[in-house]
Amino acid sequence: MEKSKVYFSREISSKSLVKLFEKVGKELKGNIAIKVHSGEDGNQNYLRPAFLEEIVNHLKGTIVECNTAYPGMRDTTEKHKVLLEKHGWSKYFKVDILDAKDDLVLNIPNGKIISKNYVGKNIENYDSMLVLSHFKGHPMGGYGGALKQLSIGLSSSKGKRYIHCAGKDNGTYEEMFDTNQLSFLEAMADAASSVINYFENNIVYLNVMCNMSVDCDCCANAQDPCMKDIGILASTDPVAIDKACIDLVFSSNDPGKDALIKRIEDRKGTHVIDAAYKLGIGNVEYELVDVD
């Protein structure tokens, strides 16, 4: 398999997001969904709407999100709408909570752990997607990047519980935190593959390596960032872009990386990359193209 191209800039700015998207050279057509993390109420690290304004306007896209499967300000459509307003998303952009009314079931015929994925039914309104991820740690997945956005991020509230419980129907909230870790990560990879197949690869990925805490933007009481900002990456390959981010963390000379690496390794986080590669949805071999 030919190496995938991953474009990289150390400049973290609104203009850099647009520049990197254009470097990728893939046109997103029709109605474009832009998947972001809206940030849990109280979280201090999530990417702010103003930072994304240029890329969203450039694509004339719609911000999309899904409800959560844990208690908080995003576990119902009503509360999530209030938070989207509070955090400024509704002020700047068109916003669509994909699972506001119903789910859509995507089949995964070659899934290792799960054979179906529950996503928000409103995904049917879109022809292509920009997956714009804040790269950071994650309490359960080890890290959060493009593959997490494709899987947990785009699954409905029901779908999130289904992935966390490694394919168990009607899994309880408690069971979400008591699943075999490798099975959970492999279920994430399965779910990611279903979204890629649904959009027939009409997806571009941007990973922003700033405000890197060991915790995710889903944490209301997240730890502060543990290492310095690194930059922005762009690709059409979700496996390659996440692998490149991991490699940049591990090769950094910032001593703060130790906390993030510990979180990734403790949760066996890179296993999702290996599982996604085995499913054939991306390549672990990549060429990092510096655009600065």
CSV table of C-alpha atoms in Angstrom, one decimal:
chain,number,residue,atom,x,y,z
A,1,MET,CA,0.0,0.0,0.0
A,2,GLU,CA,1.3,3.4,-0.9
A,3,LYS,CA,2.1,5.8,2.0
A,4,SER,CA,-0.7,8.2,2.8
A,5,LYS,CA,0.0,11.9,2.8
A,6,VAL,CA,-0.5,13.8,6.0
A,7,TYR,CA,0.0,17.6,5.8
A,8,PHE,CA,1.4,19.4,8.8
A,9,SER,CA,1.7,23.0,9.9
A,10,ARG,CA,3.0,24.3,13.2
A,11,GLU,CA,0.8,27.4,12.9
A,12,ILE,CA,-2.5,27.0,14.8
A,13,SER,CA,-4.8,29.6,13.3
A,14,SER,CA,-8.1,29.9,11.5
A,15,LYS,CA,-6.2,30.6,8.2
A,16,SER,CA,-4.0,27.5,8.7
A,17,LEU,CA,-7.1,25.3,8.9
A,18,VAL,CA,-8.2,26.5,5.5
A,19,LYS,CA,-4.7,26.3,4.0
A,20,LEU,CA,-4.3,22.7,5.2
A,21,PHE,CA,-7.7,21.7,3.9
A,22,GLU,CA,-6.8,23.1,0.5
A,23,LYS,CA,-3.4,21.3,0.5
A,24,VAL,CA,-5.2,18.0,0.8
A,25,GLY,CA,-6.8,18.7,-2.6
A,26,LYS,CA,-10.0,16.8,-2.1
A,27,GLU,CA,-13.3,18.6,-3.0
A,28,LEU,CA,-16.2,18.0,-0.6
A,29,LYS,CA,-19.4,18.3,-2.6
A,30,GLY,CA,-23.1,18.7,-1.9
A,31,ASN,CA,-24.3,19.3,1.7
A,32,ILE,CA,-21.2,19.2,3.9
A,33,ALA,CA,-21.3,18.1,7.5
A,34,ILE,CA,-18.6,19.4,9.8
A,35,LYS,CA,-18.2,17.1,12.8
A,36,VAL,CA,-16.8,18.9,15.9
A,37,HIS,CA,-16.8,18.3,19.6
A,38,SER,CA,-19.1,20.9,21.1
A,39,GLY,CA,-17.4,20.6,24.6
A,40,GLU,CA,-19.1,19.5,27.8
A,41,ASP,CA,-20.4,22.2,30.1
A,42,GLY,CA,-17.4,23.3,32.3
A,43,ASN,CA,-14.7,22.0,29.9
A,44,GLN,CA,-12.0,24.5,29.3
A,45,ASN,CA,-10.0,22.8,26.5
A,46,TYR,CA,-12.4,22.4,23.6
A,47,LEU,CA,-11.9,24.2,20.2
A,48,ARG,CA,-13.9,27.4,20.2
A,49,PRO,CA,-16.4,28.3,17.4
A,50,ALA,CA,-14.6,31.5,16.5
A,51,PHE,CA,-11.4,29.5,15.7
A,52,LEU,CA,-13.4,27.4,13.2
A,53,GLU,CA,-15.3,30.2,11.6
A,54,GLU,CA,-13.1,30.5,8.5
A,55,ILE,CA,-13.1,26.8,7.6
A,56,VAL,CA,-16.8,26.4,8.2
A,57,ASN,CA,-17.6,29.5,6.0
A,58,HIS,CA,-15.1,28.3,3.4
A,59,LEU,CA,-17.0,25.1,3.0
A,60,LYS,CA,-20.5,26.5,3.7
A,61,GLY,CA,-21.0,23.5,5.9
A,62,THR,CA,-23.2,22.6,8.9
A,63,ILE,CA,-21.8,21.8,12.3
A,64,VAL,CA,-23.0,18.4,13.4
A,65,GLU,CA,-23.0,16.7,16.8
A,66,CYS,CA,-24.7,13.8,18.5
A,67,ASN,CA,-26.0,13.4,22.1
A,68,THR,CA,-24.0,11.6,24.7
A,69,ALA,CA,-24.7,8.3,26.6
A,70,TYR,CA,-23.6,9.7,30.0
A,71,PRO,CA,-25.2,12.3,32.3
A,72,GLY,CA,-24.4,15.9,31.6
A,73,MET,CA,-25.5,18.8,29.5
A,74,ARG,CA,-25.4,16.9,26.2
A,75,ASP,CA,-27.4,13.7,27.0
A,76,THR,CA,-30.7,15.0,25.7
A,77,THR,CA,-31.4,17.1,22.6
A,78,GLU,CA,-33.0,19.8,24.7
A,79,LYS,CA,-30.0,20.3,27.0
A,80,HIS,CA,-27.6,19.9,24.1
A,81,LYS,CA,-29.2,22.8,22.2
A,82,VAL,CA,-28.9,25.0,25.3
A,83,LEU,CA,-25.2,24.2,25.6
A,84,LEU,CA,-24.6,24.7,21.8
A,85,GLU,CA,-26.1,28.2,22.3
A,86,LYS,CA,-24.0,28.8,25.5
A,87,HIS,CA,-20.8,27.8,23.8
A,88,GLY,CA,-21.5,29.9,20.8
A,89,TRP,CA,-21.9,27.3,18.1
A,90,SER,CA,-25.5,28.3,17.3
A,91,LYS,CA,-24.4,32.0,17.2
A,92,TYR,CA,-21.9,31.4,14.4
A,93,PHE,CA,-23.2,28.4,12.4
A,94,LYS,CA,-26.0,26.2,11.3
A,95,VAL,CA,-26.1,23.4,13.9
A,96,ASP,CA,-27.6,19.9,13.5
A,97,ILE,CA,-27.9,17.4,16.3
A,98,LEU,CA,-27.9,14.3,14.2
A,99,ASP,CA,-29.8,12.0,16.6
A,100,ALA,CA,-32.3,14.6,17.7
A,101,LYS,CA,-35.2,12.5,16.6
A,102,ASP,CA,-34.1,9.0,15.5
A,103,ASP,CA,-31.2,6.7,14.6
A,104,LEU,CA,-30.0,5.2,11.4
A,105,VAL,CA,-28.5,1.7,11.4
A,106,LEU,CA,-25.4,1.2,9.3
A,107,ASN,CA,-24.4,-2.4,8.7
A,108,ILE,CA,-20.8,-3.6,9.2
A,109,PRO,CA,-20.5,-6.9,7.3
A,110,ASN,CA,-16.8,-7.3,8.1
A,111,GLY,CA,-16.8,-5.9,11.7
A,112,LYS,CA,-14.7,-7.8,14.2
A,113,ILE,CA,-16.7,-6.9,17.2
A,114,ILE,CA,-19.9,-5.2,16.0
A,115,SER,CA,-22.0,-5.9,12.9
A,116,LYS,CA,-24.0,-2.7,13.0
A,117,ASN,CA,-23.6,0.9,14.1
A,118,TYR,CA,-26.3,3.3,15.3
A,119,VAL,CA,-25.7,6.9,14.0
A,120,GLY,CA,-27.9,10.0,14.0
A,121,LYS,CA,-30.5,9.7,11.3
A,122,ASN,CA,-30.0,13.2,10.1
A,123,ILE,CA,-26.7,12.1,8.6
A,124,GLU,CA,-28.8,11.2,5.6
A,125,ASN,CA,-29.0,15.0,4.9
A,126,TYR,CA,-25.3,15.2,4.0
A,127,ASP,CA,-23.2,14.2,1.0
A,128,SER,CA,-19.7,14.6,2.4
A,129,MET,CA,-18.0,15.4,5.7
A,130,LEU,CA,-15.1,17.3,7.3
A,131,VAL,CA,-14.1,15.6,10.5
A,132,LEU,CA,-12.4,18.3,12.6
A,133,SER,CA,-10.9,16.8,15.7
A,134,HIS,CA,-9.2,18.2,18.7
A,135,PHE,CA,-6.4,15.8,19.4
A,136,LYS,CA,-5.9,15.1,23.1
A,137,GLY,CA,-6.1,12.4,25.7
A,138,HIS,CA,-9.2,10.4,26.7
A,139,PRO,CA,-10.2,8.7,30.0
A,140,MET,CA,-11.4,5.6,28.2
A,141,GLY,CA,-10.0,5.5,24.7
A,142,GLY,CA,-6.5,6.7,25.7
A,143,TYR,CA,-6.6,9.5,23.1
A,144,GLY,CA,-9.2,11.2,21.0
A,145,GLY,CA,-8.6,12.0,17.3
A,146,ALA,CA,-10.2,11.3,13.9
A,147,LEU,CA,-11.1,7.7,14.6
A,148,LYS,CA,-12.9,8.6,17.8
A,149,GLN,CA,-14.8,11.3,16.0
A,150,LEU,CA,-15.9,8.9,13.3
A,151,SER,CA,-17.0,6.3,15.8
A,152,ILE,CA,-18.1,7.5,19.2
A,153,GLY,CA,-18.5,11.1,17.9
A,154,LEU,CA,-21.0,10.2,15.1
A,155,SER,CA,-22.9,7.5,16.9
A,156,SER,CA,-26.2,8.3,18.5
A,157,SER,CA,-26.7,8.2,22.2
A,158,LYS,CA,-27.8,4.5,21.8
A,159,GLY,CA,-24.9,3.9,19.5
A,160,LYS,CA,-22.3,5.2,22.0
A,161,ARG,CA,-23.6,2.8,24.6
A,162,TYR,CA,-23.6,0.0,22.0
A,163,ILE,CA,-19.9,0.6,21.1
A,164,HIS,CA,-18.8,1.1,24.7
A,165,CYS,CA,-20.5,-2.3,25.6
A,166,ALA,CA,-18.8,-3.9,22.6
A,167,GLY,CA,-22.0,-4.8,20.8
A,168,LYS,CA,-24.2,-5.7,23.7
A,169,ASP,CA,-27.8,-4.6,23.1
A,170,ASN,CA,-29.4,-2.7,26.0
A,171,GLY,CA,-26.1,-2.5,27.8
A,172,THR,CA,-26.3,-0.5,31.1
A,173,TYR,CA,-24.5,2.7,31.9
A,174,GLU,CA,-22.3,0.7,34.4
A,175,GLU,CA,-21.4,-1.9,31.7
A,176,MET,CA,-20.0,0.9,29.5
A,177,PHE,CA,-17.1,1.2,31.9
A,178,ASP,CA,-16.7,-2.5,32.4
A,179,THR,CA,-16.1,-3.8,28.9
A,180,ASN,CA,-12.9,-5.5,27.8
A,181,GLN,CA,-10.7,-2.6,26.7
A,182,LEU,CA,-9.4,-4.2,23.4
A,183,SER,CA,-12.9,-5.2,22.4
A,184,PHE,CA,-14.1,-1.6,23.0
A,185,LEU,CA,-11.3,-0.2,20.9
A,186,GLU,CA,-12.0,-2.7,18.1
A,187,ALA,CA,-15.7,-1.8,18.2
A,188,MET,CA,-14.7,1.8,17.7
A,189,ALA,CA,-12.7,0.8,14.6
A,190,ASP,CA,-15.7,-1.2,13.3
A,191,ALA,CA,-18.0,1.8,13.8
A,192,ALA,CA,-15.5,4.2,12.1
A,193,SER,CA,-15.5,1.9,9.1
A,194,SER,CA,-19.2,2.1,8.7
A,195,VAL,CA,-19.2,5.9,8.5
A,196,ILE,CA,-16.4,5.9,5.9
A,197,ASN,CA,-18.3,3.4,3.8
A,198,TYR,CA,-21.5,5.4,4.2
A,199,PHE,CA,-19.8,8.5,2.8
A,200,GLU,CA,-17.9,6.5,0.2
A,201,ASN,CA,-14.7,8.1,1.4
A,202,ASN,CA,-16.0,11.6,0.8
A,203,ILE,CA,-14.4,12.8,4.0
A,204,VAL,CA,-11.4,15.0,4.9
A,205,TYR,CA,-9.8,15.0,8.3
A,206,LEU,CA,-8.2,17.9,10.3
A,207,ASN,CA,-6.6,17.2,13.7
A,208,VAL,CA,-5.7,20.2,15.9
A,209,MET,CA,-2.9,19.4,18.4
A,210,CYS,CA,-3.5,22.2,21.0
A,211,ASN,CA,-4.7,22.3,24.6
A,212,MET,CA,-3.6,18.7,24.9
A,213,SER,CA,-4.9,17.4,28.3
A,214,VAL,CA,-5.0,13.8,29.3
A,215,ASP,CA,-8.7,14.3,29.4
A,216,CYS,CA,-11.3,14.6,26.6
A,217,ASP,CA,-13.5,17.6,25.8
A,218,CYS,CA,-16.3,15.4,27.1
A,219,CYS,CA,-15.0,15.9,30.7
A,220,ALA,CA,-16.7,18.7,32.6
A,221,ASN,CA,-13.7,18.7,35.1
A,222,ALA,CA,-10.8,18.1,32.7
A,223,GLN,CA,-7.2,18.5,33.7
A,224,ASP,CA,-5.4,21.4,32.2
A,225,PRO,CA,-3.1,20.8,29.1
A,226,CYS,CA,0.0,18.9,30.0
A,227,MET,CA,2.2,19.7,27.0
A,228,LYS,CA,2.8,22.5,24.5
A,229,ASP,CA,0.8,22.9,21.3
A,230,ILE,CA,2.2,21.1,18.3
A,231,GLY,CA,0.2,22.1,15.2
A,232,ILE,CA,-2.5,21.1,12.8
A,233,LEU,CA,-2.6,18.0,10.5
A,234,ALA,CA,-4.8,17.3,7.5
A,235,SER,CA,-5.3,14.1,5.5
A,236,THR,CA,-7.9,11.9,3.7
A,237,ASP,CA,-6.7,9.0,5.8
A,238,PRO,CA,-8.0,8.8,9.4
A,239,VAL,CA,-5.6,6.1,10.4
A,240,ALA,CA,-2.5,7.9,9.1
A,241,ILE,CA,-3.5,11.3,10.6
A,242,ASP,CA,-4.0,9.7,14.1
A,243,LYS,CA,-0.8,7.7,13.8
A,244,ALA,CA,1.1,10.9,12.8
A,245,CYS,CA,-0.3,12.7,15.8
A,246,ILE,CA,0.7,9.9,18.2
A,247,ASP,CA,4.2,9.9,16.7
A,248,LEU,CA,4.5,13.7,17.1
A,249,VAL,CA,3.6,13.3,20.8
A,250,PHE,CA,6.1,10.5,21.4
A,251,SER,CA,8.9,12.2,19.5
A,252,SER,CA,8.4,15.6,21.2
A,253,ASN,CA,11.1,17.0,23.5
A,254,ASP,CA,8.4,18.4,25.8
A,255,PRO,CA,8.6,16.7,29.2
A,256,GLY,CA,4.9,17.2,29.7
A,257,LYS,CA,4.3,14.5,27.1
A,258,ASP,CA,4.9,11.8,29.8
A,259,ALA,CA,1.5,12.3,31.2
A,260,LEU,CA,-0.3,12.0,27.9
A,261,ILE,CA,1.8,9.0,26.8
A,262,LYS,CA,1.0,7.3,30.1
A,263,ARG,CA,-2.7,7.9,29.5
A,264,ILE,CA,-2.5,6.5,25.9
A,265,GLU,CA,-0.5,3.5,27.0
A,266,ASP,CA,-2.6,2.7,30.1
A,267,ARG,CA,-5.7,2.6,28.0
A,268,LYS,CA,-3.9,0.7,25.1
A,269,GLY,CA,-5.1,3.7,23.0
A,270,THR,CA,-3.1,2.9,19.8
A,271,HIS,CA,-4.9,-0.4,19.4
A,272,VAL,CA,-7.8,1.4,17.7
A,273,ILE,CA,-5.3,2.5,15.0
A,274,ASP,CA,-4.1,-1.1,14.5
A,275,ALA,CA,-7.7,-2.4,14.4
A,276,ALA,CA,-8.7,0.3,11.8
A,277,TYR,CA,-5.7,-0.5,9.7
A,278,LYS,CA,-6.6,-4.2,9.7
A,279,LEU,CA,-10.1,-3.3,8.5
A,280,GLY,CA,-8.5,-1.5,5.5
A,281,ILE,CA,-9.8,2.0,6.2
A,282,GLY,CA,-6.4,3.6,6.3
A,283,ASN,CA,-2.7,3.1,6.4
A,284,VAL,CA,-0.2,3.2,9.3
A,285,GLU,CA,2.5,4.2,6.8
A,286,TYR,CA,2.4,7.9,6.0
A,287,GLU,CA,4.5,10.7,4.6
A,288,LEU,CA,4.4,13.8,6.8
A,289,VAL,CA,4.4,16.9,4.5
A,290,ASP,CA,5.5,20.1,6.2
A,291,VAL,CA,3.7,23.0,4.7
A,292,ASP,CA,5.3,25.8,6.7
